[in-house]
Structures are given as C-alpha cells and as structure tokens.
C-alpha cells in the first residue's frame, strides 16, 4: 500500500512539475501528515456541549426542590430571586420575573426569550458560577435547570430533569426564533 | 502626568541622567514611563544626542491613544487613527470571561465530530500548514451608541478594528481531518472562563474562514485570542471565537447561549437568529466630537466597511442630508475591510450637519435609523445596527454627535 502511494505521489509530482514552475507552488498532497490522532479520552474530556436533541447530556438528575438551595447559594447574588423590580440593576441577567411574564419586551427571561432548555444545562455547566466557572456537578446542574424551569412556570416542582426529560421540555419562546438566512444584497432588513 | 512645577534646568538634567541609566538596564517602554513628557523637549534636538537603538520600539510619549473600557468591552479610538490598520494594542476587546493566560507550548486544537480522522494540532502544527495573510475588519454586532451629543466616534461605534491576520485556512484543516459530507455546522469553542461557543455553518469554512495565530506581523495579542483564534471575515465578531481549543462537526447547530438568548434581536413579532454578516457601514472620524474646527477647508475623513464584500462608494452630505457627493476611497479597496474615505469641503461657518453613507458591491446602502426601524420595528434591540450618523457643526466650530431616539 505504501509503495503504491509513493508511486502515485511521484507520478503526481512529475505530472505537475510544469505547473509548479508557473505557480511557484507544489500540488497539495492528500494529507500533510501534520498533527496527531485525537484519543477518545481526550475528546471526552473536552466534549462538554449539549445539543438541542439532548446529545451530550451526562448521567444525573435533579428537581426544582433540590435546585432551589443551590440557586440561592451560588446564583441569586448576581441573578436575583425573580422578585426584583423590572428595571433593577443586577450583576447578572435576570433569569425569571413574574411581572415580566411572557413579554420579553418588559424583561428577557428564560421563560420568554430562551428557545431551548438544553442551552440552560450547557451554559450553566460550562461557565457558571461566575466566580468559580465549571465547578458544578451534573446533579447540581440538572437541579438548577429544573429550578429555573419551575421558576419560569415551564415545569412542575416535582418534574425530574435528566438526560431523557430535559430535551423534551417545550420552551415557550421557541416559536419566536427564526434563522436569518440573508445572503446579502440591497434589501434593508 | 507630572504636573508639578520644576525648573527647566533641573528637569532636563535629571531626565537626561535617568534616561541613560534606564537604557542600560531595560527596554524602551520603561523610559517612556520614567520620563515626564516635558523632559524630552529641548530647545534644539539637533544639539543633543538621542537615545541609542533599542530592542522594542515605543509610541511617542506625546501620543496617548487609548481604548475606552467598560466592564465587558473596550473600544478602539477610531478618531485617533490614520489609515486602516488598527495598532494591535488598540484593537477593540469584547470577551465573556476575561482574557485567559494560555501557554503556547501547551496549546492544542481538537477537531472532532463528523470527521474521518479526529485530530489534535499544536500551535507548531498550525504554523507548519500552508499559511495565508489577510487584512479584514472585525466588528462586534452590538456596536452602536447614539444617546447623547457628547460622543466620540470611539463611543458611537468603536467596537470595530482592523488587522492583517496570518494563519491557516480552516478548509486546509478540514481537509486534513476529512470532514464528512453530511456535516453542515461546526461548533467553535474557546478556552476562556466562558468556554465561549458558537455554531457556524460549514460553508463558511470552505469560503474564507481561517485559524489565525498572528496579527499585524506578530503573535496575536492575548486580548485578541492568543495563541490562536477563529477568524470569520465579515461576520459578527463573536463568531470569530478566540483562544480556540475545539471544533466539533455536526449536522445541526448547537443552539448555544450566545446564539439564542444573546446575539439575537427582535424583528417585529419574531426574534432573528444567526445573523452572521455585518452590513455596510461608515463613520466620519474627522471632524467629530470633541474637535473644534475653523472656517475654511476641511478634509472630512472616515472609514467604511461591509461584511458582504468591498465598499463600492461612500457619499458625503455637508448639508444635513439634502445632497450627497462621492468621497474619494483610498486604494486598495479590500474585501470585507475598513476602507478609508476622504472628502474635501469648504465650510462657510454656518451651522450644518455632515454625514456619510456607504454602499457595498452587493448594492446595499447604509440605512438611516428610521429605515432600520421600518424594517424591524421599534423594539429592534441593539444588535446589527448600522445607521447613518450625523455630526453637527456649530457656528463656533464645535462638533457634536446628533442623537436619534427610537424608543
């Protein structure tokens, strides 16, 4: 096999020799053989993303009841408790607010401006809490996600969030989102 | 700056001594910090030997262009720049978890997902691939402020800068790992504390995306993604993920936080998502607040750019939008790049407003704020706003931004 490849490479080189002089460049090989194969272990260590279909969700579970104390201890200082006035200045974005309800023009919350519940898990796990990013366990993140969905009146207090149930949560704002398929041109959009 | 009154003799004598000592032991930058500006002034610079050659150059101590930082971003002083390359230390910043410190010897880029060969590339690996240099702008998609008269160009739209970037085409890396035909999106992930992620259509990789490791001839600055970042020419800056550590190929977008609850905006009764291209725009950087001009000849100067291609023309109005005249464009006009424009004007001393509007090669002309509101509704939010803006020149020559309220 190697011999065949070598022969082929030589043939290409000879065939393109004339062009090489014109372009000042050699024809590209099928592979530069730069870099190394990634091991399954190192892929697993970094592959933390969660897709809307739930791909990537780890084992674990939580409910609003288990999430509330975590939220109060690790999140509320920046994101508030949802009882603040609509114009309150919080260190982090508000995540829920009864008086905003479904109207994101009053205040953007998870309930009125987030199209996918899986995004909550993905984002909280990768970068929260702000002062100690990436330190929450899977159970804590499921619990927080459940609490935030409950606080936004999207799931019941008892509903367990896990890899199976979370992707099935239907977010109220999902139908509002439309992809911008613009390909440029004169139109003002 | 040292405002204390010091006799000129003391100042010159002391400064000269200090300069020599510092030069023997350290880099030029320390000299700049150590000597008061006034100490560098002599009656006649032809009568005194200057400092010898150094290892690293310095900005003149008389020049103080600075970025304008907030908690989350830092704006380029557009009004202080000449030409179209932003000095690297004045490139705008926007990041979501601060600037990470990354050891270039430990750096690795993982490419996996829907590929034939999941692979890891070190920084040295990336530099071995065929390289490409390209000049293009970056712009944050939340780059318009217009709430008051006392705004500098930097404050109106300073979240855009331009560099010459060098790196490897992403298509070269995708070819190496064997991206599968069914892969239609990829996730780009940074190694900052936000572990920032965006989903990008694979088509952009085949078009003109790069993984870059150099900026204006040297290694990328930490604030711009050291040691390597994604570069998506013409697209909203957030998609050019800095401190790039991972790319995963997929057949669908990941719906990350930065493409759902952020970097999206209301358009009438819907929310527009995945707005990648930055629409054509321009800004007059001279004359602008806080300058004061004199009656007579004024060269109106500024920059124009479009994420969809080259700038085709820039028009100037010096009569508050009643008539428009073409500005001269500085050649070469580059694709998806800041383009300098100039327009020579004789000001008669009467109050007026001057404006610029850009048109790109796709035929798109920079809109007014009212046109944007008509297209999107008054609740359109703060992303992808590129309105024509006006500078009011008062009779006394003072220049003020003209705010336009839309809510």
Short mmCIF file of C-alpha atoms in Angstrom, two decimals, chain B:
data_model
loop_
_atom_site.label_atom_id
_atom_site.label_comp_id
_atom_site.label_asym_id
_atom_site.label_seq_id
_atom_site.Cartn_x
_atom_site.Cartn_y
_atom_site.Cartn_z
CA UNK B 1 1.49 63.10 34.06
CA UNK B 2 3.71 65.05 36.42
CA UNK B 3 2.07 68.41 36.87
CA UNK B 4 4.49 69.69 39.50
CA UNK B 5 6.38 72.84 38.68
CA UNK B 6 10.01 72.00 38.18
CA UNK B 7 12.65 74.35 36.89
CA UNK B 8 13.62 73.54 33.35
CA UNK B 9 17.28 73.14 34.24
CA UNK B 10 16.55 70.56 36.98
CA UNK B 11 14.13 68.74 34.74
CA UNK B 12 16.44 68.42 31.75
CA UNK B 13 19.48 67.50 33.81
CA UNK B 14 17.65 64.90 35.87
CA UNK B 15 15.81 63.41 32.95
CA UNK B 16 18.92 63.00 30.84
CA UNK B 17 20.63 61.05 33.61
CA UNK B 18 17.58 58.90 34.22
CA UNK B 19 17.34 58.06 30.55
CA UNK B 20 20.90 56.79 30.33
CA UNK B 21 20.54 54.59 33.41
CA UNK B 22 17.33 53.08 32.22
CA UNK B 23 18.61 52.39 28.75
CA UNK B 24 21.49 50.40 30.11
CA UNK B 25 19.26 48.05 32.01
CA UNK B 26 15.87 47.83 30.41
CA UNK B 27 13.58 48.20 27.42
CA UNK B 28 12.43 51.40 25.80
CA UNK B 29 9.00 51.18 27.34
CA UNK B 30 10.38 51.92 30.77
CA UNK B 31 11.97 55.09 29.52
CA UNK B 32 8.63 56.29 28.27
CA UNK B 33 7.13 55.66 31.67
CA UNK B 34 10.01 57.13 33.59
CA UNK B 35 10.50 60.48 31.91
CA UNK B 36 7.97 63.29 32.05
CA UNK B 37 6.91 64.45 28.59
CA UNK B 38 8.37 67.86 29.07
CA UNK B 39 11.78 66.37 29.79
CA UNK B 40 12.03 65.23 26.21
CA UNK B 41 11.68 68.76 24.96
CA UNK B 42 14.92 70.51 24.35
CA UNK B 43 15.39 73.86 22.76
CA UNK B 44 17.11 72.22 19.83
CA UNK B 45 17.10 68.44 19.34
CA UNK B 46 19.91 68.79 16.83
CA UNK B 47 22.25 69.77 19.65
CA UNK B 48 21.89 66.70 21.88
CA UNK B 49 22.42 63.00 21.19
CA UNK B 50 19.25 60.99 21.41
CA UNK B 51 18.86 57.55 22.98
CA UNK B 52 20.58 54.67 21.14
CA UNK B 53 18.67 51.94 19.24
CA UNK B 54 16.51 49.69 21.44
CA UNK B 55 15.02 46.22 21.43
CA UNK B 56 11.39 47.27 21.32
CA UNK B 57 10.00 50.46 19.85
CA UNK B 58 7.77 52.80 21.74
CA UNK B 59 4.91 55.12 20.96
CA UNK B 60 5.91 58.78 21.18
CA UNK B 61 5.31 59.96 24.72
CA UNK B 62 3.33 62.81 23.20
CA UNK B 63 0.73 60.42 21.76
CA UNK B 64 -1.91 58.91 24.02
CA UNK B 65 -4.45 56.96 22.01
CA UNK B 66 -6.34 54.72 24.42
CA UNK B 67 -9.17 52.28 24.30
CA UNK B 68 -12.27 53.08 26.28
CA UNK B 69 -13.06 50.14 28.53
CA UNK B 70 -16.32 49.18 30.19
CA UNK B 71 -16.90 46.07 32.29
CA UNK B 72 -17.42 43.91 29.23
CA UNK B 73 -15.69 45.59 26.30
CA UNK B 74 -13.08 48.10 25.26
CA UNK B 75 -13.45 50.44 22.29
CA UNK B 76 -10.94 51.41 19.62
CA UNK B 77 -10.18 55.17 19.43
CA UNK B 78 -11.24 55.48 15.79
CA UNK B 79 -10.84 59.26 15.91
CA UNK B 80 -7.14 58.96 16.78
CA UNK B 81 -6.17 56.55 13.98
CA UNK B 82 -4.83 57.09 10.46
CA UNK B 83 -5.27 54.75 7.53
CA UNK B 84 -7.00 51.45 8.14
CA UNK B 85 -4.78 49.17 10.25
CA UNK B 86 -5.60 49.30 13.95
CA UNK B 87 -2.47 49.19 16.11
CA UNK B 88 -2.68 45.83 17.87
CA UNK B 89 -2.75 47.32 21.35
CA UNK B 90 -5.72 49.48 20.33
CA UNK B 91 -7.81 46.63 18.86
CA UNK B 92 -11.24 46.54 20.46
CA UNK B 93 -11.99 43.89 23.05
CA UNK B 94 -15.12 42.00 23.89
CA UNK B 95 -14.93 38.88 25.95
CA UNK B 96 -17.24 36.95 28.22
CA UNK B 97 -14.89 35.56 30.85
CA UNK B 98 -11.84 37.82 30.82
CA UNK B 99 -8.56 37.29 28.98
CA UNK B 100 -7.16 33.81 29.66
CA UNK B 101 -3.44 33.11 30.04
CA UNK B 102 -2.53 30.26 27.71
CA UNK B 103 0.89 28.63 27.43
CA UNK B 104 1.59 28.34 23.68
CA UNK B 105 3.61 25.16 24.32
CA UNK B 106 0.61 23.52 25.96
CA UNK B 107 -1.90 24.83 23.41
CA UNK B 108 -3.84 22.26 21.40
CA UNK B 109 -6.71 22.49 18.91
CA UNK B 110 -9.01 19.47 18.80
CA UNK B 111 -11.14 18.84 15.71
CA UNK B 112 -13.65 16.01 16.02
CA UNK B 113 -17.28 15.03 15.46
CA UNK B 114 -18.37 14.22 11.90
CA UNK B 115 -14.84 13.79 10.57
CA UNK B 116 -12.94 10.76 9.28
CA UNK B 117 -9.91 11.43 11.49
CA UNK B 118 -10.40 13.28 14.79
CA UNK B 119 -7.14 15.14 15.29
CA UNK B 120 -5.18 17.36 17.63
CA UNK B 121 -2.96 20.18 16.36
CA UNK B 122 -0.38 22.00 18.43
CA UNK B 123 0.45 25.64 17.73
CA UNK B 124 3.63 24.48 15.99
CA UNK B 125 1.48 22.15 13.86
CA UNK B 126 -0.80 25.01 12.82
CA UNK B 127 2.22 27.06 11.79
CA UNK B 128 3.54 24.23 9.58
CA UNK B 129 0.47 24.22 7.34
CA UNK B 130 0.36 26.43 4.23
CA UNK B 131 -0.26 29.94 5.57
CA UNK B 132 -2.30 32.86 4.39
CA UNK B 133 -2.37 36.54 5.37
CA UNK B 134 -5.45 38.66 5.04
CA UNK B 135 -6.49 42.17 6.01
CA UNK B 136 -10.06 42.39 7.26
CA UNK B 137 -12.13 44.09 9.91
CA UNK B 138 -13.71 42.60 12.99
CA UNK B 139 -16.81 44.17 14.47
CA UNK B 140 -18.94 43.33 17.47
CA UNK B 141 -22.57 43.03 16.41
CA UNK B 142 -23.60 45.25 19.33
CA UNK B 143 -21.78 48.31 18.05
CA UNK B 144 -23.98 51.38 18.06
CA UNK B 145 -24.48 54.03 20.70
CA UNK B 146 -26.20 57.28 19.95
CA UNK B 147 -27.85 58.54 23.08
CA UNK B 148 -26.18 61.91 23.60
CA UNK B 149 -24.32 64.74 21.83
CA UNK B 150 -21.01 64.27 23.58
CA UNK B 151 -19.99 61.01 21.94
CA UNK B 152 -16.70 60.39 20.15
CA UNK B 153 -16.52 58.02 17.15
CA UNK B 154 -14.96 55.58 19.61
CA UNK B 155 -18.11 55.67 21.70
CA UNK B 156 -20.53 55.57 18.76
CA UNK B 157 -19.00 52.50 17.08
CA UNK B 158 -15.55 51.75 18.50
CA UNK B 159 -16.18 48.01 18.64
CA UNK B 160 -14.56 47.57 15.24
CA UNK B 161 -10.90 47.29 14.34
CA UNK B 162 -8.77 46.02 11.50
CA UNK B 163 -5.65 43.89 11.37
CA UNK B 164 -3.59 41.86 8.99
CA UNK B 165 -4.18 38.30 10.18
CA UNK B 166 -1.97 35.33 9.38
CA UNK B 167 -2.82 31.69 9.86
CA UNK B 168 -4.07 28.59 8.13
CA UNK B 169 -7.28 28.35 6.12
CA UNK B 170 -9.85 26.36 8.08
CA UNK B 171 -10.55 24.47 4.85
CA UNK B 172 -6.95 23.20 4.98
CA UNK B 173 -7.54 21.73 8.44
CA UNK B 174 -10.97 20.38 7.46
CA UNK B 175 -9.37 18.65 4.50
CA UNK B 176 -6.74 17.14 6.81
CA UNK B 177 -9.34 15.67 9.23
CA UNK B 178 -11.69 14.61 6.45
CA UNK B 179 -14.92 16.48 7.17
CA UNK B 180 -17.81 14.22 6.25
CA UNK B 181 -20.23 15.35 3.54
CA UNK B 182 -23.20 15.33 5.91
CA UNK B 183 -21.57 17.78 8.32
CA UNK B 184 -23.38 21.10 7.89
CA UNK B 185 -22.46 23.01 11.07
CA UNK B 186 -19.49 23.16 13.39
CA UNK B 187 -19.14 24.26 16.95
CA UNK B 188 -16.21 26.55 17.79
CA UNK B 189 -15.18 26.64 21.43
CA UNK B 190 -12.75 28.90 23.28
CA UNK B 191 -10.67 28.12 26.34
CA UNK B 192 -11.58 31.20 28.33
CA UNK B 193 -13.61 31.11 31.54
CA UNK B 194 -16.78 31.44 29.43
CA UNK B 195 -15.70 28.44 27.32
CA UNK B 196 -17.37 30.53 24.61
CA UNK B 197 -19.18 28.59 21.90
CA UNK B 198 -20.82 29.45 18.60
CA UNK B 199 -22.32 27.27 15.87
CA UNK B 200 -21.05 28.07 12.37
CA UNK B 201 -22.28 26.74 9.01
CA UNK B 202 -19.59 24.54 7.44
CA UNK B 203 -19.93 26.53 4.22
CA UNK B 204 -18.07 29.41 5.86
CA UNK B 205 -15.10 27.09 6.36
CA UNK B 206 -14.94 26.34 2.65
CA UNK B 207 -15.46 30.04 1.79
CA UNK B 208 -12.90 32.04 3.77
CA UNK B 209 -12.65 31.04 7.45
CA UNK B 210 -9.18 30.88 9.00
CA UNK B 211 -7.48 29.79 12.19
CA UNK B 212 -5.05 32.64 12.79
CA UNK B 213 -2.05 32.92 15.09
CA UNK B 214 -0.62 36.26 14.03
CA UNK B 215 -1.84 39.84 13.94
CA UNK B 216 -0.06 42.70 12.23
CA UNK B 217 3.16 40.77 11.86
CA UNK B 218 3.49 39.36 15.37
CA UNK B 219 1.79 36.76 17.52
CA UNK B 220 -1.85 37.56 18.24
CA UNK B 221 -2.29 39.66 21.36
CA UNK B 222 -3.82 37.87 24.37
CA UNK B 223 -6.87 40.16 24.15
CA UNK B 224 -7.42 39.00 20.56
CA UNK B 225 -7.15 35.28 21.22
CA UNK B 226 -3.53 34.27 21.83
CA UNK B 227 -2.25 31.87 20.76
CA UNK B 228 -4.87 31.08 18.07
CA UNK B 229 -8.39 32.09 17.18
CA UNK B 230 -11.02 31.51 14.59
CA UNK B 231 -11.37 34.32 12.03
CA UNK B 232 -14.59 34.58 10.06
CA UNK B 233 -14.16 37.61 7.75
CA UNK B 234 -17.19 39.88 7.60
CA UNK B 235 -19.17 38.04 10.29
CA UNK B 236 -20.23 39.34 13.68
CA UNK B 237 -17.13 39.41 15.87
CA UNK B 238 -18.49 36.99 18.45
CA UNK B 239 -18.36 34.14 15.91
CA UNK B 240 -14.58 34.52 15.49
CA UNK B 241 -14.05 32.53 18.66
CA UNK B 242 -10.84 33.50 20.47
CA UNK B 243 -8.49 31.16 22.33
CA UNK B 244 -9.88 28.43 20.08
CA UNK B 245 -9.46 24.99 21.61
CA UNK B 246 -12.07 22.79 19.95
CA UNK B 247 -14.07 22.42 16.75
CA UNK B 248 -16.80 19.79 16.53
CA UNK B 249 -18.51 18.96 13.25
CA UNK B 250 -22.25 18.27 13.35
CA UNK B 251 -25.34 18.12 11.18
CA UNK B 252 -27.20 20.76 13.19
CA UNK B 253 -26.50 23.93 15.20
CA UNK B 254 -25.89 23.55 18.93
CA UNK B 255 -28.10 26.48 20.00
CA UNK B 256 -25.55 27.86 22.43
CA UNK B 257 -26.40 30.70 24.75
CA UNK B 258 -24.52 33.17 22.52
CA UNK B 259 -26.79 32.40 19.57
CA UNK B 260 -30.12 32.16 21.37
CA UNK B 261 -30.58 34.43 24.37
CA UNK B 262 -27.75 36.72 23.18
CA UNK B 263 -26.72 37.91 19.71
CA UNK B 264 -30.35 37.65 18.59
CA UNK B 265 -32.80 40.53 18.17
CA UNK B 266 -36.50 41.20 17.83
CA UNK B 267 -37.73 41.86 14.30
CA UNK B 268 -41.39 42.84 14.51
CA UNK B 269 -43.09 39.87 16.22
CA UNK B 270 -40.22 37.40 15.82
CA UNK B 271 -36.64 37.03 17.05
CA UNK B 272 -33.94 36.89 14.40
CA UNK B 273 -31.20 34.36 15.00
CA UNK B 274 -27.91 33.54 13.24
CA UNK B 275 -27.39 37.00 11.72
CA UNK B 276 -23.81 36.49 10.65
CA UNK B 277 -22.91 39.12 8.05
CA UNK B 278 -22.15 42.67 9.16
CA UNK B 279 -23.98 45.11 6.91
CA UNK B 280 -22.26 48.05 5.22
CA UNK B 281 -21.50 51.00 7.40
CA UNK B 282 -19.39 54.14 7.67
CA UNK B 283 -18.40 56.73 10.24
CA UNK B 284 -16.83 60.16 9.85
CA UNK B 285 -13.88 60.22 12.23
CA UNK B 286 -12.91 63.83 11.42
CA UNK B 287 -14.33 66.26 12.15
CA UNK B 288 -16.12 64.69 15.10
CA UNK B 289 -16.77 65.34 18.77
CA UNK B 290 -14.81 66.66 20.70
CA UNK B 291 -12.99 68.56 17.97
CA UNK B 292 -13.46 72.22 17.16
CA UNK B 293 -12.88 73.26 13.55
CA UNK B 294 -12.22 76.55 11.81
CA UNK B 295 -13.95 78.07 8.85
CA UNK B 296 -12.31 77.18 5.53
CA UNK B 297 -11.01 73.98 4.03
CA UNK B 298 -11.70 70.77 5.94
CA UNK B 299 -10.83 67.29 4.76
CA UNK B 300 -13.68 65.12 6.02
CA UNK B 301 -12.21 61.70 6.84
CA UNK B 302 -13.56 58.38 7.92
CA UNK B 303 -13.81 54.66 7.37
CA UNK B 304 -16.41 52.48 5.67
CA UNK B 305 -16.75 48.70 5.68
CA UNK B 306 -19.04 45.82 4.76
CA UNK B 307 -19.11 42.20 5.81
CA UNK B 308 -20.55 41.25 2.42
CA UNK B 309 -17.74 42.41 0.16
CA UNK B 310 -15.92 45.52 -0.96
CA UNK B 311 -17.07 49.06 -0.38
CA UNK B 312 -18.32 50.40 -3.75
CA UNK B 313 -18.81 54.03 -2.75
CA UNK B 314 -19.10 56.38 0.16
CA UNK B 315 -21.21 59.50 -0.15
CA UNK B 316 -20.91 62.61 1.95
CA UNK B 317 -23.52 65.18 2.78
CA UNK B 318 -22.46 68.52 4.20
CA UNK B 319 -25.97 69.99 4.16
CA UNK B 320 -27.74 67.72 6.64
CA UNK B 321 -28.65 65.06 4.09
CA UNK B 322 -30.13 67.29 1.38
CA UNK B 323 -27.42 66.50 -1.18
CA UNK B 324 -24.82 63.74 -1.39
CA UNK B 325 -21.44 63.70 -3.11
CA UNK B 326 -18.97 60.85 -3.65
CA UNK B 327 -15.96 60.67 -1.37
CA UNK B 328 -12.53 59.52 -2.56
CA UNK B 329 -11.76 55.95 -1.50
CA UNK B 330 -8.21 55.05 -0.55
CA UNK B 331 -6.91 52.24 -2.75
CA UNK B 332 -6.58 49.34 -2.50
CA UNK B 333 -10.20 48.74 -1.54
CA UNK B 334 -10.20 45.30 0.08
CA UNK B 335 -12.92 42.71 0.54
CA UNK B 336 -14.59 42.88 3.98
CA UNK B 337 -12.17 45.55 5.10
CA UNK B 338 -12.15 49.02 6.59
CA UNK B 339 -11.78 51.43 3.68
CA UNK B 340 -10.59 54.98 4.27
CA UNK B 341 -12.55 57.79 2.60
CA UNK B 342 -11.88 61.49 2.23
CA UNK B 343 -13.91 64.46 1.06
CA UNK B 344 -12.59 67.97 0.71
CA UNK B 345 -15.04 70.58 1.89
CA UNK B 346 -15.02 74.33 2.36
CA UNK B 347 -17.01 75.20 5.46
CA UNK B 348 -18.62 78.64 5.34
CA UNK B 349 -19.01 78.91 9.10
CA UNK B 350 -22.77 78.28 9.23
CA UNK B 351 -24.28 75.60 11.40
CA UNK B 352 -24.75 72.39 9.47
CA UNK B 353 -24.65 68.62 9.83
CA UNK B 354 -22.24 66.34 7.97
CA UNK B 355 -22.99 62.69 7.25
CA UNK B 356 -21.54 59.72 5.43
CA UNK B 357 -23.24 56.69 3.92
CA UNK B 358 -21.59 53.59 2.49
CA UNK B 359 -22.69 51.36 -0.38
CA UNK B 360 -21.09 47.95 -0.87
CA UNK B 361 -20.59 45.91 -4.00
CA UNK B 362 -23.81 43.97 -3.39
CA UNK B 363 -25.77 47.20 -3.87
CA UNK B 364 -26.62 47.59 -0.18
CA UNK B 365 -26.64 51.19 1.02
CA UNK B 366 -26.20 52.03 4.69
CA UNK B 367 -29.67 52.83 6.04
CA UNK B 368 -30.96 55.57 8.28
CA UNK B 369 -32.13 54.65 11.77
CA UNK B 370 -35.69 55.27 10.55
CA UNK B 371 -35.23 52.75 7.75
CA UNK B 372 -33.97 50.17 10.25
CA UNK B 373 -36.99 50.83 12.48
CA UNK B 374 -39.31 50.47 9.48
CA UNK B 375 -37.73 47.10 8.65
CA UNK B 376 -37.53 45.71 12.18
CA UNK B 377 -39.91 47.62 14.42
CA UNK B 378 -39.13 49.99 17.29
CA UNK B 379 -38.24 47.10 19.64
CA UNK B 380 -35.36 46.01 17.43
CA UNK B 381 -32.78 45.85 20.21
CA UNK B 382 -29.10 46.71 19.95
CA UNK B 383 -27.57 44.16 17.58
CA UNK B 384 -26.68 44.76 13.93
CA UNK B 385 -27.43 48.49 13.98
CA UNK B 386 -25.52 50.37 11.28
CA UNK B 387 -27.36 53.66 10.81
CA UNK B 388 -26.12 56.75 9.01
CA UNK B 389 -24.98 59.16 11.73
CA UNK B 390 -24.55 62.91 11.70
CA UNK B 391 -22.08 65.33 13.23
CA UNK B 392 -23.49 68.79 13.89
CA UNK B 393 -21.01 71.60 13.32
CA UNK B 394 -21.96 74.65 15.32
CA UNK B 395 -21.14 78.24 14.38
CA UNK B 396 -18.30 78.26 16.90
CA UNK B 397 -16.80 75.21 15.15
CA UNK B 398 -17.63 72.79 17.93
CA UNK B 399 -18.68 69.37 16.67
CA UNK B 400 -21.38 67.34 18.37
CA UNK B 401 -22.93 63.95 17.70
CA UNK B 402 -26.60 64.15 16.75
CA UNK B 403 -28.55 61.68 18.89
CA UNK B 404 -31.59 59.93 17.48
CA UNK B 405 -34.03 58.37 19.88
CA UNK B 406 -36.05 55.42 18.73
CA UNK B 407 -37.73 54.29 21.91
#
